[in-house]
Amino acid sequence: MRLPWKSLDMMRCLRKRSTIPFLIFLITFLLFLNLYIEDGYVLEENRRQVRETSVHPLSSDRYVHTFRDLSNFSGDINVTYRYLAGTPLNRKKFLTIGLSSVKRRRGNYLLETIKSIFDQSSYEELNEIVVVVHLAEFDLVWCENLVQEITRKFGHHIIAGRLLVIQAPEVFYPSLEGLKRNYNDSDDRVRFRSKQNVDYAFLLNFCTNLSHYYMMLEDDVRCSRNFLTALKKVITSREGSYWVMLEFSKLGYIGKLYHSKDLPRLAHFLLMFYQEMPCDWLLIHFRGLLAQKDVIRFKPSLFQHMGYYSSYKGAENKLKDDDFEEDALDLPDNPPARLYTNIKVFENYEATKAYSSMDEYFWGKPPSTGDFFVVVLNKPSKISQIKIITGSDDRQKDFLHHGALEVGEKLVGTKKGEQCSSYITLGEFQKGKIEVPDVDHKIAFEIECVRIVVTSSQKEWLIIRSISLWTTQPLNP
């Protein structure tokens, strides 16, 4: 009688073993089903919450999930601004320059910053910009006194529609009490940086429809001469490439350029995470969310920090941008082009990096006689000057030891990419460099190709640090 019981026990054991995997599968299925249903609810809830952001004070905890779909954040934030000086014009400008300013314990650099913007711009450039100052200070007496001073010094710019002074009333701000103490910051520090995020968000929101591009500056900055012309050259050189933020200073929230169409999303983003981290850190996350992985920063820097005392408790702040140049007008035009080379490229140091205004370069393995590196312009152009630098301070032997510079016309397609069928030599490289002025006086045709030709093999690798082209205005027929 013991064998049947033993057999029955074995059957029960087998049933238990077969039931456990089934239960695991069932639980897993139900969890995924619940997540799917919940995710659908979240997406619908996102739409409702986005509508509510214009009515209720924002909390980063509450809205952390609403940023899954960045396209939802395309509307303005419902803020009623005070116009303290000036009113917006109906015509869209090329560039809005935004400044946010608060009362400082020591020093005030706002007036100097505004003066630098206007003084360093030509009359033609002034007609293409509008400066918006957000006085993000709740001390109304201080604001009134400062506005009087701004009006007295810059009244003609206000009348011309080039300068606006605004304020977002305190009632529209989210709570600045009981904030998260991330990074072990003091309560005062957390409150300061959290409010600063909201200050910038309200400024961005106001500036959305004023121009095609937006530049963020701080209120203690001086500008290089004709910085707008330099900006336009860079924007032109980036035609056809994707970017979210271009940087013209390596410091803080200075010299950061955006498409105005992205300002609503950036404003919502800063509001959503206002208490999480400083604004310059948030900008890195925003750029990444919009699929710009790398920093795109240009040299020389067009803006310099000049303040000595910080807006936070008057602390000393001696930061300087050592890449700043007072006169940066001589930036190359570098018209849009395609680049080709038969030199073997090392890792990701591709050809386009030699033609960029950024701090990067082309790096290839040892070239042989006859190897080439060619810039094919998208449109034939009159070029006034060409300057090419090879090698670097870190790798001083990796320069072009023997090479020639050529320009060409009559573009044709080849197995190795596009080339011109006719070339003229402009000169030979000397110690890895060549600079040819007055090219338009030496070459009668409009140039389609600029080519570097290796005239003798070398054992060293090759760095092409920069290819700079300056164009002339087209001649009138």
Short mmCIF file of C-alpha atoms in Angstrom, two decimals:
data_model
loop_
_atom_site.label_atom_id
_atom_site.label_comp_id
_atom_site.label_asym_id
_atom_site.label_seq_id
_atom_site.Cartn_x
_atom_site.Cartn_y
_atom_site.Cartn_z
CA MET A 1 0.00 0.00 0.00
CA ARG A 2 2.97 2.35 0.33
CA LEU A 3 3.76 2.42 -3.42
CA PRO A 4 0.43 4.03 -4.54
CA TRP A 5 0.84 6.77 -1.89
CA LYS A 6 4.40 7.39 -3.03
CA SER A 7 3.20 7.57 -6.66
CA LEU A 8 0.46 10.03 -5.63
CA ASP A 9 3.01 12.20 -3.81
CA MET A 10 5.18 12.27 -6.92
CA MET A 11 2.20 13.36 -9.07
CA ARG A 12 1.42 16.16 -6.61
CA CYS A 13 5.04 17.29 -6.75
CA LEU A 14 4.99 17.32 -10.54
CA ARG A 15 1.80 19.36 -10.53
CA LYS A 16 3.40 21.90 -8.19
CA ARG A 17 6.49 22.13 -10.39
CA SER A 18 4.43 22.63 -13.55
CA THR A 19 2.18 25.16 -11.83
CA ILE A 20 5.03 27.47 -10.70
CA PRO A 21 6.23 28.43 -14.21
CA PHE A 22 2.64 29.03 -15.28
CA LEU A 23 2.03 31.33 -12.30
CA ILE A 24 5.25 33.25 -13.04
CA PHE A 25 4.15 33.69 -16.67
CA LEU A 26 0.67 34.79 -15.61
CA ILE A 27 2.01 37.35 -13.10
CA THR A 28 4.48 38.72 -15.67
CA PHE A 29 1.74 39.03 -18.28
CA LEU A 30 -0.55 40.85 -15.87
CA LEU A 31 2.23 43.25 -14.89
CA PHE A 32 2.94 44.14 -18.52
CA LEU A 33 -0.77 44.52 -19.20
CA ASN A 34 -1.06 46.86 -16.22
CA LEU A 35 1.93 48.91 -17.40
CA TYR A 36 0.47 49.17 -20.89
CA ILE A 37 -2.89 50.38 -19.58
CA GLU A 38 -1.20 52.71 -17.11
CA ASP A 39 1.06 54.14 -19.83
CA GLY A 40 -1.97 54.90 -21.98
CA TYR A 41 -3.50 56.66 -19.00
CA VAL A 42 -0.28 58.61 -18.42
CA LEU A 43 -0.26 59.82 -22.03
CA GLU A 44 -3.81 61.05 -21.67
CA GLU A 45 -2.96 62.51 -18.27
CA ASN A 46 0.02 64.31 -19.86
CA ARG A 47 -2.29 66.19 -22.19
CA ARG A 48 -4.47 67.27 -19.29
CA GLN A 49 -1.49 68.34 -17.19
CA VAL A 50 0.03 70.36 -20.03
CA ARG A 51 -3.24 72.30 -20.27
CA GLU A 52 -3.10 72.92 -16.53
CA THR A 53 0.49 74.24 -16.54
CA SER A 54 -0.75 77.64 -17.68
CA VAL A 55 -3.10 77.92 -14.68
CA HIS A 56 -1.49 76.26 -11.66
CA PRO A 57 1.96 76.74 -10.12
CA LEU A 58 4.35 74.11 -11.45
CA SER A 59 6.10 71.42 -9.42
CA SER A 60 8.91 69.35 -10.90
CA ASP A 61 7.68 66.24 -9.01
CA ARG A 62 4.23 66.56 -10.47
CA TYR A 63 5.31 67.05 -14.08
CA VAL A 64 8.30 64.74 -14.33
CA HIS A 65 6.47 62.34 -16.68
CA THR A 66 4.98 64.99 -18.96
CA PHE A 67 8.28 65.56 -20.77
CA ARG A 68 8.20 62.18 -22.48
CA ASP A 69 6.79 63.81 -25.60
CA LEU A 70 8.65 67.07 -26.17
CA SER A 71 6.26 68.06 -28.93
CA ASN A 72 3.52 68.60 -26.35
CA PHE A 73 5.35 71.68 -25.09
CA SER A 74 4.68 74.02 -27.98
CA GLY A 75 2.31 76.51 -26.36
CA ASP A 76 3.04 79.64 -24.38
CA ILE A 77 2.92 79.72 -20.59
CA ASN A 78 0.06 81.89 -19.36
CA VAL A 79 1.90 84.77 -17.69
CA THR A 80 0.71 88.38 -17.66
CA TYR A 81 3.87 90.47 -17.97
CA ARG A 82 4.41 94.02 -16.83
CA TYR A 83 5.86 96.25 -19.56
CA LEU A 84 8.28 98.52 -17.71
CA ALA A 85 9.82 100.11 -20.83
CA GLY A 86 9.10 99.70 -24.54
CA THR A 87 6.68 97.46 -26.42
CA PRO A 88 7.32 94.72 -29.02
CA LEU A 89 7.28 95.62 -32.70
CA ASN A 90 5.07 93.79 -35.18
CA ARG A 91 8.03 92.89 -37.40
CA LYS A 92 10.11 89.84 -36.47
CA LYS A 93 13.81 90.58 -36.00
CA PHE A 94 16.70 88.27 -36.78
CA LEU A 95 17.92 87.93 -33.17
CA THR A 96 16.55 88.47 -29.67
CA ILE A 97 19.11 88.92 -26.90
CA GLY A 98 17.68 87.98 -23.50
CA LEU A 99 18.98 89.18 -20.12
CA SER A 100 17.60 88.37 -16.69
CA SER A 101 18.69 90.62 -13.83
CA VAL A 102 18.14 90.81 -10.07
CA LYS A 103 19.26 93.18 -7.34
CA ARG A 104 22.83 92.42 -6.26
CA ARG A 105 24.34 92.98 -2.86
CA ARG A 106 27.51 94.33 -4.46
CA GLY A 107 27.95 95.80 -7.90
CA ASN A 108 25.51 96.13 -10.79
CA TYR A 109 26.64 95.53 -14.36
CA LEU A 110 23.34 95.56 -16.27
CA LEU A 111 23.74 99.04 -17.74
CA GLU A 112 27.28 98.27 -18.89
CA THR A 113 26.05 95.06 -20.53
CA ILE A 114 23.27 96.83 -22.43
CA LYS A 115 25.71 99.55 -23.48
CA SER A 116 28.19 96.96 -24.77
CA ILE A 117 25.51 95.24 -26.87
CA PHE A 118 24.55 98.50 -28.60
CA ASP A 119 28.03 100.02 -28.83
CA GLN A 120 29.52 96.91 -30.44
CA SER A 121 26.82 96.76 -33.14
CA SER A 122 26.71 98.67 -36.41
CA TYR A 123 23.62 100.61 -37.46
CA GLU A 124 22.66 97.78 -39.84
CA GLU A 125 23.09 95.20 -37.07
CA LEU A 126 21.01 97.25 -34.61
CA ASN A 127 18.07 97.03 -37.01
CA GLU A 128 18.19 93.23 -36.77
CA ILE A 129 18.23 92.79 -32.97
CA VAL A 130 15.94 93.35 -30.02
CA VAL A 131 17.20 93.24 -26.42
CA VAL A 132 14.77 92.03 -23.75
CA VAL A 133 15.64 92.64 -20.09
CA HIS A 134 13.66 90.70 -17.50
CA LEU A 135 13.90 92.45 -14.12
CA ALA A 136 13.32 89.31 -12.07
CA GLU A 137 13.22 91.20 -8.77
CA PHE A 138 10.23 91.48 -6.42
CA ASP A 139 11.46 94.78 -4.94
CA LEU A 140 9.31 97.11 -7.04
CA VAL A 141 11.02 100.28 -5.82
CA TRP A 142 14.38 98.96 -6.98
CA CYS A 143 12.86 98.02 -10.34
CA GLU A 144 11.30 101.45 -10.78
CA ASN A 145 14.58 103.25 -10.04
CA LEU A 146 16.51 101.02 -12.43
CA VAL A 147 13.95 101.46 -15.22
CA GLN A 148 14.27 105.24 -14.88
CA GLU A 149 18.02 104.93 -15.30
CA ILE A 150 17.67 102.59 -18.29
CA THR A 151 15.16 104.95 -19.92
CA ARG A 152 17.44 107.93 -19.40
CA LYS A 153 20.50 106.21 -20.90
CA PHE A 154 18.87 104.18 -23.69
CA GLY A 155 15.65 106.07 -24.48
CA HIS A 156 16.35 106.23 -28.23
CA HIS A 157 16.77 102.45 -28.38
CA ILE A 158 13.49 101.98 -26.50
CA ILE A 159 11.68 104.32 -28.94
CA ALA A 160 13.19 102.43 -31.90
CA GLY A 161 11.87 99.11 -30.52
CA ARG A 162 15.35 97.73 -29.88
CA LEU A 163 15.04 97.52 -26.09
CA LEU A 164 12.25 96.13 -23.90
CA VAL A 165 12.16 95.87 -20.12
CA ILE A 166 9.63 93.46 -18.61
CA GLN A 167 8.75 91.80 -15.32
CA ALA A 168 6.84 88.61 -14.48
CA PRO A 169 4.81 89.28 -11.29
CA GLU A 170 5.59 87.20 -8.22
CA VAL A 171 2.09 85.66 -8.22
CA PHE A 172 3.03 83.55 -11.28
CA TYR A 173 6.07 81.95 -9.61
CA PRO A 174 5.87 78.42 -8.18
CA SER A 175 6.67 77.85 -4.53
CA LEU A 176 10.25 78.72 -3.56
CA GLU A 177 9.97 77.25 -0.05
CA GLY A 178 10.68 73.70 1.10
CA LEU A 179 12.64 72.88 -2.07
CA LYS A 180 14.78 69.78 -2.57
CA ARG A 181 18.32 70.14 -1.27
CA ASN A 182 20.07 68.35 -4.12
CA TYR A 183 23.89 68.27 -4.20
CA ASN A 184 23.95 69.19 -0.52
CA ASP A 185 23.37 72.88 -1.34
CA SER A 186 22.22 75.23 1.40
CA ASP A 187 18.56 76.33 1.49
CA ASP A 188 19.56 79.81 0.28
CA ARG A 189 21.53 78.43 -2.62
CA VAL A 190 18.71 76.08 -3.66
CA ARG A 191 16.20 78.93 -3.54
CA PHE A 192 18.47 81.20 -5.58
CA ARG A 193 19.14 78.71 -8.39
CA SER A 194 15.54 77.47 -8.44
CA LYS A 195 14.20 81.00 -8.82
CA GLN A 196 16.81 81.69 -11.49
CA ASN A 197 15.47 78.77 -13.53
CA VAL A 198 11.98 80.25 -13.34
CA ASP A 199 13.33 83.73 -14.19
CA TYR A 200 14.87 82.36 -17.36
CA ALA A 201 11.77 80.31 -18.22
CA PHE A 202 9.54 83.38 -18.08
CA LEU A 203 12.05 85.35 -20.17
CA LEU A 204 12.21 82.62 -22.82
CA ASN A 205 8.42 82.38 -22.88
CA PHE A 206 8.10 86.12 -23.54
CA CYS A 207 10.68 86.10 -26.37
CA THR A 208 9.21 83.20 -28.36
CA ASN A 209 7.77 85.18 -31.28
CA LEU A 210 10.06 88.22 -31.41
CA SER A 211 12.72 86.87 -33.81
CA HIS A 212 14.06 83.87 -35.70
CA TYR A 213 16.92 83.20 -33.25
CA TYR A 214 17.46 83.78 -29.55
CA MET A 215 20.70 84.47 -27.67
CA MET A 216 20.93 84.15 -23.88
CA LEU A 217 23.36 86.41 -22.05
CA GLU A 218 23.93 87.16 -18.39
CA ASP A 219 23.69 90.69 -17.00
CA ASP A 220 27.45 91.13 -16.49
CA VAL A 221 28.88 90.58 -19.98
CA ARG A 222 30.73 92.55 -22.63
CA CYS A 223 30.53 91.77 -26.33
CA SER A 224 33.02 91.56 -29.16
CA ARG A 225 32.74 94.04 -32.01
CA ASN A 226 30.12 93.18 -34.65
CA PHE A 227 29.20 89.98 -32.83
CA LEU A 228 25.96 89.71 -34.84
CA THR A 229 27.85 89.52 -38.14
CA ALA A 230 30.03 86.77 -36.67
CA LEU A 231 26.91 84.92 -35.48
CA LYS A 232 25.32 85.10 -38.91
CA LYS A 233 28.45 83.69 -40.52
CA VAL A 234 28.35 80.71 -38.19
CA ILE A 235 24.62 80.13 -38.74
CA THR A 236 25.17 80.21 -42.51
CA SER A 237 28.01 77.69 -42.20
CA ARG A 238 25.67 75.33 -40.32
CA GLU A 239 22.97 75.34 -43.02
CA GLY A 240 21.72 71.83 -43.62
CA SER A 241 23.01 70.49 -40.30
CA TYR A 242 20.91 69.83 -37.19
CA TRP A 243 21.56 71.77 -34.00
CA VAL A 244 19.68 72.75 -30.86
CA MET A 245 22.18 75.02 -29.11
CA LEU A 246 25.28 76.77 -30.44
CA GLU A 247 27.72 78.14 -27.87
CA PHE A 248 29.77 81.31 -28.23
CA SER A 249 31.24 81.30 -24.73
CA LYS A 250 32.36 78.49 -22.48
CA LEU A 251 31.04 80.16 -19.31
CA GLY A 252 27.67 79.68 -17.60
CA TYR A 253 24.55 80.78 -19.45
CA ILE A 254 26.47 83.23 -21.63
CA GLY A 255 26.35 83.23 -25.43
CA LYS A 256 23.96 80.31 -25.95
CA LEU A 257 22.06 80.48 -29.25
CA TYR A 258 18.71 78.76 -29.99
CA HIS A 259 16.11 78.62 -32.71
CA SER A 260 13.17 80.68 -31.39
CA LYS A 261 10.84 77.79 -32.23
CA ASP A 262 12.50 75.76 -29.45
CA LEU A 263 11.95 78.39 -26.74
CA PRO A 264 8.51 77.15 -25.56
CA ARG A 265 9.88 73.67 -24.92
CA LEU A 266 12.94 75.04 -23.14
CA ALA A 267 10.76 77.31 -20.99
CA HIS A 268 8.52 74.40 -19.96
CA PHE A 269 11.57 72.25 -19.30
CA LEU A 270 13.16 74.80 -16.94
CA LEU A 271 9.86 75.20 -15.11
CA MET A 272 9.35 71.49 -14.75
CA PHE A 273 12.76 70.86 -13.19
CA TYR A 274 13.31 74.27 -11.62
CA GLN A 275 14.30 72.87 -8.23
CA GLU A 276 16.44 69.98 -9.45
CA MET A 277 19.73 71.59 -10.54
CA PRO A 278 21.31 74.83 -11.85
CA CYS A 279 20.18 76.10 -15.25
CA ASP A 280 23.46 75.44 -17.07
CA TRP A 281 23.22 71.77 -16.06
CA LEU A 282 19.61 71.58 -17.19
CA LEU A 283 20.64 72.95 -20.59
CA ILE A 284 22.87 69.93 -21.15
CA HIS A 285 19.94 67.57 -20.51
CA PHE A 286 17.64 69.63 -22.76
CA ARG A 287 20.14 69.54 -25.61
CA GLY A 288 20.47 65.77 -25.22
CA LEU A 289 16.72 65.20 -25.17
CA LEU A 290 16.47 67.00 -28.50
CA ALA A 291 19.16 64.71 -29.94
CA GLN A 292 22.15 67.05 -30.01
CA LYS A 293 24.64 64.78 -28.30
CA ASP A 294 27.79 66.92 -28.42
CA VAL A 295 28.60 70.49 -27.46
CA ILE A 296 28.86 72.77 -30.51
CA ARG A 297 31.05 75.64 -29.36
CA PHE A 298 32.84 78.18 -31.52
CA LYS A 299 36.09 80.06 -31.17
CA PRO A 300 36.89 82.80 -30.59
CA SER A 301 34.28 83.45 -27.91
CA LEU A 302 32.11 86.47 -28.68
CA PHE A 303 31.16 87.31 -25.09
CA GLN A 304 33.19 87.85 -21.93
CA HIS A 305 32.15 87.73 -18.29
CA MET A 306 33.06 91.09 -16.72
CA GLY A 307 31.35 91.00 -13.32
CA TYR A 308 33.49 90.78 -10.22
CA TYR A 309 30.71 90.07 -7.73
CA SER A 310 28.15 87.29 -8.20
CA SER A 311 24.42 87.91 -8.06
CA TYR A 312 24.34 85.22 -5.35
CA LYS A 313 25.12 86.94 -2.03
CA GLY A 314 27.70 89.21 -3.67
CA ALA A 315 30.34 86.45 -3.65
CA GLU A 316 33.50 87.05 -5.69
CA ASN A 317 33.38 85.63 -9.19
CA LYS A 318 36.56 86.18 -11.23
CA LEU A 319 35.77 83.72 -14.05
CA LYS A 320 37.06 84.79 -17.46
CA ASP A 321 36.79 83.18 -20.90
CA ASP A 322 40.34 82.96 -22.24
CA ASP A 323 39.00 82.28 -25.76
CA PHE A 324 37.32 85.71 -25.94
CA GLU A 325 38.47 88.19 -28.57
CA GLU A 326 37.40 91.83 -28.55
CA ASP A 327 37.50 91.99 -32.35
CA ALA A 328 36.13 88.73 -33.74
CA LEU A 329 34.79 90.19 -36.99
CA ASP A 330 37.39 88.41 -39.10
CA LEU A 331 35.72 85.01 -38.75
CA PRO A 332 35.79 83.04 -42.01
CA ASP A 333 32.60 82.69 -44.03
CA ASN A 334 33.12 78.99 -44.86
CA PRO A 335 30.12 78.69 -47.21
CA PRO A 336 28.22 75.36 -47.17
CA ALA A 337 30.27 72.58 -48.78
CA ARG A 338 30.89 68.84 -49.08
CA LEU A 339 34.30 67.44 -48.17
CA TYR A 340 36.15 64.46 -49.65
CA THR A 341 39.56 62.87 -49.05
CA ASN A 342 41.35 59.65 -49.93
CA ILE A 343 43.55 59.92 -46.83
CA LYS A 344 42.66 57.20 -44.35
CA VAL A 345 40.71 58.79 -41.49
CA PHE A 346 41.60 57.97 -37.88
CA GLU A 347 38.57 57.06 -35.73
CA ASN A 348 35.98 59.88 -35.79
CA TYR A 349 38.29 62.73 -36.84
CA GLU A 350 36.44 63.02 -40.15
CA ALA A 351 37.00 65.54 -42.93
CA THR A 352 34.17 67.90 -41.95
CA LYS A 353 35.96 68.77 -38.71
CA ALA A 354 38.69 70.63 -40.61
CA TYR A 355 36.07 72.97 -42.11
CA SER A 356 34.26 73.69 -38.86
CA SER A 357 34.62 76.82 -36.71
CA MET A 358 34.61 74.58 -33.66
CA ASP A 359 37.59 73.41 -31.64
CA GLU A 360 38.11 70.19 -33.63
CA TYR A 361 40.19 68.90 -36.54
CA PHE A 362 40.71 66.24 -39.22
CA TRP A 363 43.24 63.54 -38.38
CA GLY A 364 44.43 61.02 -40.92
CA LYS A 365 47.09 58.34 -41.25
CA PRO A 366 50.37 59.09 -43.12
CA PRO A 367 49.51 60.48 -46.58
CA SER A 368 51.25 59.57 -49.82
CA THR A 369 52.18 61.58 -52.89
CA GLY A 370 49.06 62.51 -54.83
CA ASP A 371 46.64 62.12 -51.91
CA PHE A 372 44.07 64.90 -51.70
CA PHE A 373 41.63 66.69 -49.43
CA VAL A 374 38.99 68.69 -51.30
CA VAL A 375 36.28 71.16 -50.28
CA VAL A 376 33.43 71.20 -52.85
CA LEU A 377 31.30 74.30 -52.44
CA ASN A 378 27.53 73.90 -52.69
CA LYS A 379 27.45 77.03 -54.89
CA PRO A 380 30.30 78.48 -56.99
CA SER A 381 31.68 81.48 -55.09
CA LYS A 382 34.05 84.41 -55.35
CA ILE A 383 36.66 83.83 -52.65
CA SER A 384 38.83 86.67 -51.38
CA GLN A 385 41.11 84.82 -48.96
CA ILE A 386 42.09 81.24 -48.06
CA LYS A 387 43.94 80.20 -44.92
CA ILE A 388 44.79 76.59 -43.98
CA ILE A 389 46.61 75.42 -40.85
CA THR A 390 47.82 71.86 -40.29
CA GLY A 391 49.34 70.25 -37.21
CA SER A 392 48.58 71.04 -33.56
CA ASP A 393 50.36 72.13 -30.40
CA ASP A 394 49.94 68.63 -28.94
CA ARG A 395 51.20 66.77 -32.02
CA GLN A 396 53.62 69.16 -33.65
CA LYS A 397 54.98 66.64 -36.18
CA ASP A 398 51.54 65.80 -37.62
CA PHE A 399 51.51 68.67 -40.13
CA LEU A 400 51.60 68.66 -43.92
CA HIS A 401 55.32 68.58 -44.75
CA HIS A 402 54.93 68.96 -48.52
CA GLY A 403 51.73 70.07 -50.18
CA ALA A 404 50.05 72.51 -52.56
CA LEU A 405 46.83 74.51 -52.49
CA GLU A 406 44.65 74.50 -55.61
CA VAL A 407 41.30 75.99 -56.63
CA GLY A 408 39.12 74.58 -59.38
CA GLU A 409 36.03 74.80 -61.54
CA LYS A 410 33.87 72.54 -63.75
CA LEU A 411 32.62 70.05 -61.17
CA VAL A 412 32.39 66.36 -62.13
CA GLY A 413 31.56 63.16 -60.28
CA THR A 414 34.23 60.50 -59.72
CA LYS A 415 34.52 57.17 -57.90
CA LYS A 416 36.31 59.00 -55.09
CA GLY A 417 33.63 61.67 -54.75
CA GLU A 418 33.12 64.99 -56.48
CA GLN A 419 36.09 66.82 -58.02
CA CYS A 420 36.72 69.69 -60.38
CA SER A 421 38.13 68.91 -63.82
CA SER A 422 40.29 72.06 -63.96
CA TYR A 423 42.60 73.38 -61.22
CA ILE A 424 45.00 76.27 -60.71
CA THR A 425 47.75 76.16 -58.04
CA LEU A 426 47.77 79.09 -55.63
CA GLY A 427 50.88 78.17 -53.63
CA GLU A 428 52.87 75.69 -51.57
CA PHE A 429 52.53 74.93 -47.85
CA GLN A 430 55.29 76.34 -45.63
CA LYS A 431 55.77 74.65 -42.25
CA GLY A 432 52.27 73.20 -42.51
CA LYS A 433 50.52 76.52 -43.23
CA ILE A 434 49.35 78.54 -46.19
CA GLU A 435 47.52 81.87 -46.47
CA VAL A 436 46.56 83.42 -49.81
CA PRO A 437 45.03 86.92 -49.84
CA ASP A 438 43.30 88.60 -52.81
CA VAL A 439 42.30 85.29 -54.38
CA ASP A 440 39.50 87.02 -56.30
CA HIS A 441 42.11 89.23 -57.99
CA LYS A 442 44.16 86.21 -59.09
CA ILE A 443 41.34 83.90 -60.19
CA ALA A 444 38.83 85.05 -62.80
CA PHE A 445 36.28 82.23 -62.38
CA GLU A 446 33.90 81.48 -59.51
CA ILE A 447 35.51 78.76 -57.42
CA GLU A 448 33.81 75.38 -56.99
CA CYS A 449 36.64 73.37 -55.39
CA VAL A 450 39.44 74.12 -52.92
CA ARG A 451 41.94 71.25 -52.89
CA ILE A 452 44.95 70.30 -50.78
CA VAL A 453 47.34 67.99 -52.68
CA VAL A 454 50.14 66.02 -50.98
CA THR A 455 53.27 66.52 -53.09
CA SER A 456 55.55 64.12 -51.17
CA SER A 457 54.84 61.11 -48.95
CA GLN A 458 55.47 61.42 -45.22
CA LYS A 459 55.78 58.99 -42.29
CA GLU A 460 53.94 61.26 -39.87
CA TRP A 461 50.17 61.36 -39.56
CA LEU A 462 48.31 64.45 -40.79
CA ILE A 463 46.18 66.89 -38.79
CA ILE A 464 44.30 69.56 -40.73
CA ARG A 465 43.34 71.96 -37.98
CA SER A 466 41.39 74.55 -39.94
CA ILE A 467 40.35 75.46 -43.47
CA SER A 468 39.13 79.06 -43.60
CA LEU A 469 37.49 80.71 -46.62
CA TRP A 470 36.41 84.32 -46.95
CA THR A 471 33.95 85.21 -49.72
CA THR A 472 33.27 88.51 -51.47
CA GLN A 473 29.94 90.11 -52.28
CA PRO A 474 28.72 89.02 -55.76
CA LEU A 475 29.29 91.59 -58.48
CA ASN A 476 26.25 93.42 -59.84
CA PRO A 477 25.46 92.51 -63.47
#
